[in-house]
Structure formats: C-alpha cells, structure tokens
Amino acid sequence: MKDMNELRNKYKALYDIDGVSKEDLDKIENELQIKLPSDFREISGFYSGGIVGGIDIHSFLFSEPNFISETIRIREAVGLPNRFIVIAEEAESIIVMDTEKKPSIMWLDSVEVTKLEMQDFISKPDVWEDFSDFFNYLLDEEEEERKY
C-alpha cells in the first residue's frame, strides 16, 4: 500500500482536491452490501472519481455513471460476484475492485468478466495489489502525459 500523504500530494499537484464524505462511502457500502478497502476510503477523502491518467474512473458519488449503478448493472447483466465493484469501463475492457481478496484491482477484457470468480482467464488481466497501487499508476500515467 502506498503512503497516503505521498499520494495526496502527488494528486494535489495535478488536480484540485475533490473528496467524498465518510457518509457517502457508507452509502456505497450499504447499497452494494460490501466493505470498501481502507486505502480506497482514504483516497476518497481527496478524489471522488473522474479522469486520471487517461482512465475515466466512475464517480464515487451519485452522479451517473457511478460505482453503485454500474456495479448493479453488471451484476444483473452477467452475474458479477457481489464482492466486486466496477471501477471503470474502457474500450472492450473493464476495471474491477475485489473488496475481499488481493490483488484487488483487475483490468480485464469485458468478455472475461464472467470468469472473475474462478479467475480462469484466457487473456491475463493487468492487476494491482490494492487501490492505492492502481491510483499511483494512474497518477504516474498522468504525469507522463503532461510532460508532452
């Protein structure tokens, strides 16, 4: 897990602080019947979703698209296991967070979302140990983009 002060400062150098409240996070947990990882909760104190490093992360709040609506939609469409949250949907791929197991962030082909429980993927997904590692990766990508 990355140092939260370091991540916050790195984010603040690139963007305005835009966090969500503990109450909003509790609503997400209640709606989705999950427990959010502690690093995700900490990062949400200064980041509430949106484009970082070229990836459009779903809103943590309740504007569309958001974690709740997109996770419920994918749960209903393909039987996404309840411990997963849909973080983002990119061209023919999906980024999910496993709220119970590590590695917790997986970026995989959309067609393989039904294989999350057994993890018998045809194409190996990109994985990050936790949300803070993934968020740091996105910030690194953003810093690299801004150099040019």
PDB file of N, CA, C and O in Angstrom, residues 50 53-54 58:
ATOM      1  N   GLY A  50     -13.447  10.329 -11.772  1.00  0.00           N
ATOM      2  CA  GLY A  50     -13.136  11.197 -12.907  1.00  0.00           C
ATOM      3  C   GLY A  50     -11.873  10.732 -13.609  1.00  0.00           C
ATOM      4  O   GLY A  50     -11.283   9.719 -13.255  1.00  0.00           O
ATOM      5  N   GLY A  53      -4.917   9.888 -15.498  1.00  0.00           N
ATOM      6  CA  GLY A  53      -4.048   9.050 -16.319  1.00  0.00           C
ATOM      7  C   GLY A  53      -4.733   8.502 -17.557  1.00  0.00           C
ATOM      8  O   GLY A  53      -4.400   7.421 -18.030  1.00  0.00           O
ATOM      9  N   GLY A  54      -5.718   9.223 -18.063  1.00  0.00           N
ATOM     10  CA  GLY A  54      -6.424   8.802 -19.272  1.00  0.00           C
ATOM     11  C   GLY A  54      -7.543   7.813 -19.029  1.00  0.00           C
ATOM     12  O   GLY A  54      -8.221   7.397 -19.962  1.00  0.00           O
ATOM     13  N   HIS A  58     -15.310   5.723 -12.596  1.00  0.00           N
ATOM     14  CA  HIS A  58     -16.695   6.067 -12.259  1.00  0.00           C
ATOM     15  C   HIS A  58     -16.737   6.932 -11.009  1.00  0.00           C
ATOM     16  O   HIS A  58     -15.920   6.785 -10.103  1.00  0.00           O
TER      17      HIS A  58
END
